[in-house]
XYZ file of C-alpha atoms in Angstrom:
572
model
C 0.000 0.000 0.000
C 1.296 3.492 -0.788
C 2.318 5.543 2.208
C 0.348 8.573 3.315
C 3.072 10.885 2.036
C 2.790 9.453 -1.473
C -1.002 9.548 -1.288
C -0.868 13.249 -0.440
C 1.896 14.235 -2.838
C 1.978 17.867 -3.859
C 0.864 17.305 -7.449
C -2.119 15.175 -6.455
C -3.181 17.597 -3.742
C -3.147 20.548 -6.154
C -5.038 18.548 -8.793
C -7.715 17.466 -6.299
C -8.179 21.068 -5.134
C -8.428 22.096 -8.778
C -11.156 19.500 -9.411
C -13.028 20.662 -6.303
C -12.862 24.261 -7.579
C -14.206 23.293 -10.999
C -17.094 21.306 -9.499
C -17.886 24.066 -6.987
C -18.161 26.612 -9.823
C -20.569 24.538 -11.922
C -24.134 25.817 -12.250
C -26.717 23.660 -10.508
C -28.071 22.229 -13.779
C -24.628 20.825 -14.618
C -23.624 19.824 -11.112
C -25.019 16.303 -11.004
C -24.214 14.741 -14.416
C -21.006 16.581 -15.268
C -19.654 17.208 -11.776
C -20.297 13.585 -10.818
C -18.655 12.433 -14.042
C -15.511 14.456 -13.344
C -15.437 13.178 -9.754
C -15.666 9.541 -10.852
C -12.971 10.092 -13.465
C -10.624 11.688 -10.950
C -11.198 8.956 -8.343
C -10.563 6.138 -10.813
C -7.369 7.765 -12.132
C -6.294 8.524 -8.535
C -6.564 4.854 -7.506
C -4.935 3.669 -10.708
C -1.989 6.041 -10.352
C -1.340 5.287 -6.682
C -2.139 1.611 -6.227
C -0.907 0.308 -9.558
C 1.716 2.581 -11.063
C 3.381 3.720 -7.850
C 3.481 0.263 -6.306
C 4.591 -1.407 -9.535
C 6.771 1.319 -11.018
C 9.370 -1.121 -12.272
C 6.879 -3.215 -14.173
C 5.015 -0.216 -15.541
C 8.191 1.467 -16.745
C 9.359 -1.712 -18.471
C 5.927 -2.201 -20.011
C 5.374 1.345 -21.293
C 8.950 2.755 -21.495
C 7.970 6.188 -20.249
C 10.321 9.162 -19.925
C 12.967 8.580 -17.226
C 12.565 10.704 -14.104
C 8.918 11.560 -14.721
C 5.963 10.386 -12.667
C 3.114 8.623 -14.429
C 0.939 11.777 -14.471
C -2.242 9.729 -14.984
C -4.410 11.764 -12.609
C -3.363 15.141 -14.007
C -3.684 14.069 -17.641
C -7.014 12.277 -17.192
C -8.838 15.337 -15.889
C -7.079 18.200 -17.716
C -9.159 18.273 -20.909
C -12.512 17.290 -19.301
C -12.040 19.979 -16.634
C -11.075 22.498 -19.313
C -14.256 21.805 -21.288
C -16.350 21.975 -18.122
C -14.848 25.397 -17.433
C -15.794 26.500 -20.943
C -19.215 24.953 -20.353
C -19.618 27.082 -17.220
C -18.511 30.172 -19.120
C -20.939 29.520 -21.969
C -23.766 28.850 -19.508
C -23.320 32.379 -18.185
C -23.463 33.668 -21.735
C -26.503 31.577 -22.654
C -28.489 32.987 -19.721
C -27.840 36.458 -21.155
C -28.552 35.364 -24.783
C -24.957 35.863 -25.954
C -24.400 32.331 -27.303
C -26.697 29.926 -29.123
C -28.046 26.637 -27.854
C -26.183 24.589 -30.463
C -22.854 25.904 -29.133
C -23.789 24.681 -25.655
C -24.877 21.295 -27.016
C -21.723 20.838 -29.071
C -19.528 21.761 -26.106
C -21.412 19.171 -24.046
C -20.763 16.563 -26.719
C -17.060 17.443 -26.715
C -16.953 17.103 -22.943
C -18.347 13.581 -23.091
C -15.914 12.761 -25.890
C -12.900 13.833 -23.803
C -14.148 12.128 -20.637
C -14.801 8.950 -22.633
C -11.271 9.191 -24.031
C -9.846 9.264 -20.505
C -12.264 6.476 -19.555
C -11.091 4.164 -22.363
C -7.401 4.868 -21.738
C -7.798 4.167 -18.010
C -9.609 0.904 -18.750
C -6.824 -0.066 -21.139
C -4.094 0.719 -18.594
C -5.953 -1.095 -15.824
C -6.375 -4.336 -17.740
C -2.849 -4.278 -19.154
C -1.328 -3.928 -15.702
C -3.772 -6.420 -14.212
C -2.807 -8.968 -16.856
C 0.847 -8.273 -16.210
C 0.293 -8.849 -12.501
C -1.614 -12.092 -13.119
C 1.201 -13.457 -15.278
C 3.719 -12.763 -12.524
C 1.539 -14.781 -10.062
C 1.764 -11.989 -7.490
C -0.191 -12.622 -4.255
C -3.434 -10.764 -3.607
C -2.727 -7.310 -2.185
C -4.311 -3.928 -1.629
C -3.335 -3.017 -5.175
C -6.011 -5.462 -6.322
C -8.535 -3.565 -4.213
C -7.361 -0.405 -5.939
C -7.935 -2.012 -9.315
C -11.459 -2.977 -8.246
C -12.296 0.500 -6.994
C -10.910 2.088 -10.142
C -12.902 -0.238 -12.366
C -16.127 0.404 -10.416
C -15.703 4.159 -10.777
C -15.019 3.749 -14.485
C -18.135 1.592 -14.888
C -20.258 4.250 -13.198
C -18.659 6.861 -15.466
C -19.658 4.873 -18.558
C -23.230 4.415 -17.326
C -23.498 8.128 -16.543
C -22.267 9.039 -20.026
C -24.867 6.749 -21.622
C -27.715 8.113 -19.461
C -26.786 11.751 -20.089
C -26.469 11.351 -23.862
C -29.666 9.312 -24.141
C -31.624 11.954 -22.188
C -31.584 14.340 -25.162
C -31.813 12.002 -28.145
C -34.587 12.194 -30.712
C -34.353 8.823 -32.424
C -32.588 5.545 -31.735
C -30.357 6.036 -34.769
C -29.234 9.469 -33.600
C -28.405 8.091 -30.150
C -26.425 5.233 -31.702
C -24.482 7.633 -33.901
C -23.779 9.952 -30.979
C -22.571 7.123 -28.719
C -20.484 5.690 -31.550
C -18.861 9.055 -32.172
C -18.072 9.523 -28.472
C -16.644 6.036 -27.920
C -14.672 6.156 -31.155
C -12.672 8.953 -29.522
C -11.661 6.578 -26.754
C -10.790 3.714 -29.087
C -8.756 6.002 -31.362
C -6.904 7.481 -28.365
C -5.939 4.012 -27.092
C -4.633 2.936 -30.503
C -2.778 6.231 -31.015
C -1.290 5.992 -27.522
C 0.002 2.472 -28.224
C 1.474 3.631 -31.529
C 3.179 6.615 -29.909
C 4.722 4.539 -27.108
C 6.052 2.000 -29.617
C 7.377 4.579 -32.078
C 8.883 6.996 -29.527
C 9.843 4.934 -26.461
C 11.114 6.775 -23.360
C 10.194 10.161 -24.890
C 7.231 11.048 -22.658
C 5.406 10.007 -19.517
C 2.100 8.147 -19.647
C 0.275 11.341 -18.685
C 1.960 13.396 -21.386
C 1.110 10.808 -24.034
C -2.491 10.709 -22.793
C -2.840 14.502 -23.024
C -1.333 14.672 -26.515
C -3.353 11.766 -27.913
C -6.602 13.006 -26.362
C -6.004 16.476 -27.803
C -5.181 15.169 -31.290
C -8.200 12.850 -31.325
C -10.514 15.657 -30.184
C -9.070 18.068 -32.765
C -9.242 15.528 -35.585
C -12.688 14.357 -34.477
C -14.052 17.882 -34.774
C -12.877 18.177 -38.389
C -14.015 14.648 -39.192
C -17.458 15.327 -37.733
C -17.732 18.452 -39.853
C -16.766 16.421 -42.933
C -19.277 13.655 -42.170
C -21.984 16.253 -41.557
C -21.378 17.743 -44.991
C -21.504 14.298 -46.566
C -24.773 13.486 -44.792
C -26.317 16.685 -46.091
C -25.233 15.849 -49.631
C -25.927 12.116 -49.763
C -28.415 11.304 -47.022
C -31.239 12.759 -45.000
C -30.438 15.915 -43.049
C -32.518 14.616 -40.129
C -29.421 12.861 -38.795
C -27.662 16.214 -38.410
C -28.857 17.620 -35.088
C -28.326 21.078 -33.623
C -25.049 20.368 -31.827
C -23.292 19.714 -35.143
C -24.281 23.053 -36.666
C -21.650 25.232 -35.024
C -20.166 27.947 -37.197
C -16.423 27.926 -37.808
C -14.267 30.808 -38.939
C -12.170 30.654 -42.085
C -8.962 31.017 -40.069
C -9.957 28.161 -37.770
C -10.737 25.851 -40.685
C -7.446 26.689 -42.433
C -5.365 26.083 -39.304
C -7.203 22.884 -38.455
C -7.022 21.454 -41.957
C -3.345 22.332 -42.433
C -2.196 20.926 -39.085
C -4.192 17.721 -39.474
C -2.905 17.314 -43.021
C 0.687 17.616 -41.781
C 0.027 15.112 -38.986
C -1.361 12.599 -41.497
C 1.336 13.296 -44.097
C 4.041 11.015 -42.561
C 1.643 8.050 -42.698
C 1.073 8.478 -46.428
C 4.734 9.321 -47.092
C 5.870 6.120 -45.332
C 3.991 3.936 -47.819
C 5.091 6.017 -50.797
C 8.679 5.721 -49.593
C 8.406 1.943 -49.221
C 7.258 1.643 -52.819
C 10.128 3.900 -53.922
C 12.766 1.911 -51.999
C 11.390 -1.390 -53.298
C 11.635 -0.172 -56.895
C 15.159 1.295 -56.459
C 16.816 -1.343 -54.268
C 20.524 -0.854 -55.065
C 23.755 -1.441 -53.183
C 26.422 0.788 -54.756
C 27.453 4.058 -53.096
C 26.687 6.099 -56.198
C 23.245 4.562 -56.462
C 22.574 5.288 -52.779
C 23.545 8.917 -53.425
C 21.049 9.172 -56.268
C 18.539 7.393 -54.047
C 18.871 10.145 -51.415
C 18.272 12.789 -54.072
C 15.270 10.823 -55.283
C 13.870 10.586 -51.751
C 14.279 14.341 -51.377
C 12.434 15.032 -54.642
C 9.761 12.506 -53.678
C 9.329 14.233 -50.331
C 9.005 17.669 -51.938
C 6.499 16.438 -54.534
C 4.376 14.640 -51.909
C 4.506 17.602 -49.540
C 3.471 20.107 -52.216
C 0.637 17.839 -53.383
C -0.736 17.456 -49.856
C -0.443 21.099 -48.784
C -1.564 22.810 -51.988
C -4.127 20.393 -53.444
C -5.467 17.757 -51.057
C -5.698 19.773 -47.827
C -7.142 22.938 -49.470
C -9.735 20.774 -51.238
C -10.716 19.356 -47.835
C -11.022 22.891 -46.453
C -13.220 24.007 -49.325
C -15.455 20.976 -48.908
C -16.199 21.609 -45.220
C -16.393 25.403 -45.496
C -17.603 27.695 -48.255
C -14.463 29.449 -49.490
C -15.067 31.505 -52.617
C -11.406 31.166 -53.591
C -8.432 28.937 -52.829
C -7.898 29.020 -49.030
C -4.312 30.211 -49.381
C -5.448 33.052 -51.656
C -7.988 33.906 -48.972
C -5.106 34.055 -46.490
C -3.216 36.507 -48.684
C -6.275 38.719 -49.002
C -6.730 38.588 -45.212
C -3.108 39.580 -44.523
C -3.164 42.445 -47.032
C -6.516 43.751 -45.806
C -4.529 45.656 -43.155
C -1.029 45.619 -44.648
C 0.547 48.323 -42.520
C -0.339 46.671 -39.199
C 0.091 43.012 -40.122
C 3.197 43.285 -42.282
C 4.832 45.522 -39.670
C 4.057 42.874 -37.057
C 5.594 40.199 -39.301
C 8.766 42.251 -39.722
C 8.947 42.754 -35.960
C 8.576 39.002 -35.370
C 11.274 38.141 -37.925
C 13.727 40.584 -36.328
C 13.066 39.270 -32.812
C 13.380 35.621 -33.928
C 16.588 36.131 -35.919
C 18.341 38.181 -33.240
C 17.252 35.912 -30.384
C 17.930 32.571 -32.072
C 21.378 33.558 -33.343
C 22.310 35.072 -29.982
C 21.121 32.151 -27.900
C 22.574 29.587 -30.299
C 26.028 31.121 -29.927
C 25.610 31.258 -26.155
C 24.563 27.604 -26.027
C 27.741 26.566 -27.845
C 30.239 28.802 -26.058
C 28.791 29.431 -22.603
C 28.494 27.337 -19.444
C 25.041 28.690 -18.642
C 22.700 25.861 -17.700
C 20.449 24.751 -20.539
C 17.278 25.157 -18.473
C 18.032 28.853 -17.859
C 18.969 29.440 -21.477
C 15.635 27.996 -22.548
C 13.769 30.403 -20.282
C 14.996 33.278 -22.426
C 12.825 31.844 -25.187
C 9.869 32.154 -22.835
C 10.665 35.857 -22.495
C 10.995 36.077 -26.278
C 7.489 34.614 -26.547
C 6.193 37.399 -24.288
C 7.862 40.050 -26.456
C 6.377 38.568 -29.616
C 2.861 37.574 -28.593
C 1.791 40.097 -25.974
C 1.372 43.110 -28.342
C -0.314 40.942 -30.975
C -2.895 39.368 -28.667
C -4.017 42.857 -27.597
C -4.100 44.616 -30.972
C -4.182 41.860 -33.662
C -5.727 38.706 -32.103
C -7.121 37.260 -35.352
C -3.806 37.666 -37.150
C -2.034 36.093 -34.178
C -4.331 33.055 -34.492
C -3.165 32.666 -38.065
C 0.485 33.231 -37.126
C 0.345 30.514 -34.476
C -1.032 28.077 -37.038
C 1.683 28.987 -39.538
C 4.409 28.606 -36.903
C 3.106 25.193 -35.854
C 2.963 24.114 -39.485
C 6.618 25.157 -39.917
C 7.611 23.317 -36.734
C 5.814 20.163 -37.864
C 7.476 20.319 -41.277
C 10.943 20.764 -39.760
C 10.347 17.920 -37.306
C 9.220 15.615 -40.137
C 12.394 16.478 -42.060
C 14.523 15.930 -38.934
C 12.941 12.616 -37.899
C 13.017 11.191 -41.432
C 16.531 12.609 -42.025
C 15.526 14.047 -45.386
C 18.668 14.928 -47.346
C 20.188 17.555 -47.312
C 18.346 19.353 -44.476
C 17.665 16.562 -41.984
C 21.067 16.383 -40.274
C 21.709 20.177 -40.054
C 18.239 20.704 -38.559
C 18.899 17.900 -36.064
C 22.206 19.460 -34.962
C 20.668 22.915 -34.684
C 17.678 21.729 -32.636
C 19.896 19.739 -30.272
C 21.459 22.997 -29.083
C 18.171 23.913 -27.358
C 17.095 20.574 -25.894
C 17.040 19.411 -22.283
C 16.400 16.147 -20.398
C 12.772 16.050 -21.565
C 13.790 15.826 -25.230
C 15.495 12.979 -27.059
C 17.059 12.215 -30.417
C 13.819 10.548 -31.479
C 11.489 13.418 -30.641
C 12.062 17.056 -29.666
C 8.903 18.485 -28.113
C 9.896 21.539 -26.066
C 9.390 24.100 -28.828
C 6.003 22.538 -29.683
C 4.853 22.643 -26.073
C 5.915 26.290 -25.616
C 4.177 27.430 -28.796
C 1.032 25.395 -28.103
C 1.008 26.526 -24.482
C 0.810 30.134 -25.653
C -1.520 29.442 -28.604
C -4.219 27.210 -27.110
C -5.649 29.751 -24.618
C -5.833 32.330 -27.412
C -7.498 29.902 -29.828
C -9.989 28.748 -27.210
C -10.899 32.349 -26.339
C -12.095 33.134 -29.860
C -15.780 33.936 -30.014
C -17.499 34.644 -26.728
C -15.144 35.428 -23.828
C -16.144 37.275 -20.660
C -12.751 36.769 -18.994
C -10.296 39.223 -20.609
C -7.256 37.629 -18.989
C -8.067 34.105 -20.234
C -6.292 34.502 -23.628
C -3.130 35.495 -21.751
C -3.067 32.283 -19.685
C -0.186 30.738 -21.631
C 1.849 33.918 -21.982
C 1.492 34.773 -18.288
C 2.075 31.285 -16.879
C 4.935 30.251 -19.185
C 6.471 33.471 -20.429
C 6.464 35.274 -17.089
C 5.623 32.964 -14.175
C 7.652 29.914 -15.193
C 10.595 32.052 -16.290
C 10.772 34.090 -13.087
C 10.357 30.963 -10.968
C 13.298 29.270 -12.700
C 15.625 32.274 -12.656
C 14.948 33.311 -9.059
C 14.867 29.716 -7.828
C 18.193 28.923 -9.504
C 20.007 32.036 -8.269
C 18.465 32.653 -4.864
C 16.464 29.538 -3.966
C 17.350 27.792 -0.705
C 14.161 26.173 0.622
C 13.095 23.255 -1.572
C 9.573 21.910 -1.864
C 10.831 18.329 -1.582
C 14.088 16.575 -0.771
C 14.439 15.073 -4.234
C 13.106 17.945 -6.362
C 14.847 21.088 -7.579
C 11.923 23.518 -7.295
C 12.263 26.071 -4.490
C 9.762 28.053 -2.432
C 11.538 31.301 -3.362
C 11.198 30.540 -7.063
C 7.507 29.665 -6.759
C 6.839 32.857 -4.792
C 8.625 34.890 -7.462
C 6.591 33.233 -10.224
C 3.267 33.877 -8.472
C 4.166 37.479 -7.642
C 5.349 38.229 -11.180
C 2.116 36.877 -12.741
C -0.057 38.907 -10.340
C 2.005 42.027 -11.077
C 1.638 41.406 -14.809
C -2.133 41.069 -14.415
C -2.168 44.367 -12.552
C -0.404 46.022 -15.496
C -2.539 44.298 -18.139
C -5.929 45.262 -16.765
C -5.653 49.046 -17.535
C -4.342 48.250 -21.029
C -7.240 45.890 -21.717
C -9.703 48.408 -20.274
C -8.438 51.011 -22.737
C -9.269 48.662 -25.650
C -12.866 48.154 -24.478
C -12.665 45.066 -22.268
C -14.585 45.045 -19.013
C -12.850 43.299 -16.124
C -15.369 41.072 -14.323
C -13.053 38.808 -12.331
C -12.551 39.247 -8.584
C -9.006 39.690 -7.354
C -9.441 36.913 -4.804
C -10.366 34.331 -7.451
C -7.569 35.587 -9.695
C -5.052 35.286 -6.863
C -6.226 31.758 -6.074
C -5.916 30.772 -9.755
C -2.396 32.163 -10.007
C -1.357 30.520 -6.736
C -2.758 27.117 -7.716
C -0.967 27.303 -11.066
C 2.298 28.248 -9.364
C 1.996 25.324 -6.963
C 1.329 22.910 -9.803
C 4.458 24.185 -11.570
C 6.422 23.613 -8.355
C 5.225 20.055 -7.773
C 4.600 18.461 -11.156
C 7.197 16.279 -12.850
C 5.284 16.443 -16.143
C 6.073 18.686 -19.099
C 4.835 21.912 -17.534
C 4.586 23.774 -20.851
C 1.772 21.404 -21.804
C -0.267 21.260 -18.595
C 0.146 24.607 -16.834
C -1.461 26.884 -19.495
C -4.537 24.623 -19.723
C -4.747 24.438 -15.934
C -4.505 28.234 -15.591
C -6.941 28.857 -18.450
C -9.542 26.579 -16.853
C -9.343 28.492 -13.581
C -9.565 31.864 -15.320
C -12.752 30.828 -17.164
C -14.596 29.910 -13.955
């Protein structure tokens, strides 16, 4: 049995308080089905993390090959996305009572909540049975861990029943209910398969919790675009009675372009792998000169496939799901040049900041003895310099810029992982100058997590938003709070939160204070642009403090979890 100190570890305590805050803030109409669902999910993941992973860490690490030095992170990852969507649900409920959002937006958000909770449900069931089977094969005697497995499974069973009852309460026909349940549970099945694929392809690159968060996010993001595609097909080929109100949510052109491009790039390596196999089978040669020509051929094949996907296939997908009156990339050009002085000036400013910062920090990383973790925090400050002015004065253009930057990062990572001649090796050497212990030769994720940590709160705040500070959740928590905590903790920190960890109380206090001070400076600026501040200082202080404590205690990739955690609290 786990000791009381491990049961009440700092990360778990902060997460449980976070869950209690989310449930406490729910309106009464959502309290029973959704609050109970989140409670059951958190209890099942809590038992699974403590009684199975902690007590059998050696077997779990050998079975899943998670990132060395990281905790499992099952509890934190299982509730992050469901709690985030419940926070948005609470926010939209306030807006619906004042007639500022439509009913179909509420219904679609509810459907997304059940999709994410079902994803966590299916992954937890998968992990439970895999570890239970592993324990049965080892002929281990009956212990309290088996009780933990039973409790976890009971909570998961109740969660599944609650999901079925809640979805069936609003159905119109049996076919619509079947389609809705199929769509929700397909998220869970796809997440399990994607998680298995990720752990096999990139062993020891991430913890179980980090893989769960990434796979759940990708499945939810892809599922949204797939649902939109299927809805269009149903309208064209079948009866429109199957398309209910929750599917008829309007999307912006920028959102469709970003979503289609990113999903196309994520699917591109799968298609390229089979094209490459056919190429290698047809050009199987052994001489050095032939191998040289083969590398050139692979490069040309990569370029041709990439251009075909990004300029023909993906834009055709975009035009099918959304009514563009021109090629989506031509629409982008017209959007950028609709305000050329502001947007082009912002682009020039970004290019100057990136070039100066990257060249400067790259030289420092090669010639200086500064610790890598501190050097990386300067990139957090660079993110503040780049994104803070844009999110205030050009938020729509910043949405587009984030999508373009992620597309570039994905392209470079594909080239690096596949070692595409002649750019693969130079990109690999350049990226290695900015890595730390959480990256590996197989997969470098830090730059993705920083960019996504800043982008996701801004993307999720598009449309209705009655919390002006919510879009700044990533910039404040990562660019300012995390940076100040690391710098102050490294230089002046003495009192550590734990005997084995490196995080200090002084660093955490500096991070919390710096975020609160930044909020104090941001509020007058936002007020001058027309925003009305409706958040109490006490709730804001509690949100900042909880986020700072999570950063101090968690062993997960904080760039991924902290912005979502902070954003959820700001929305309540």
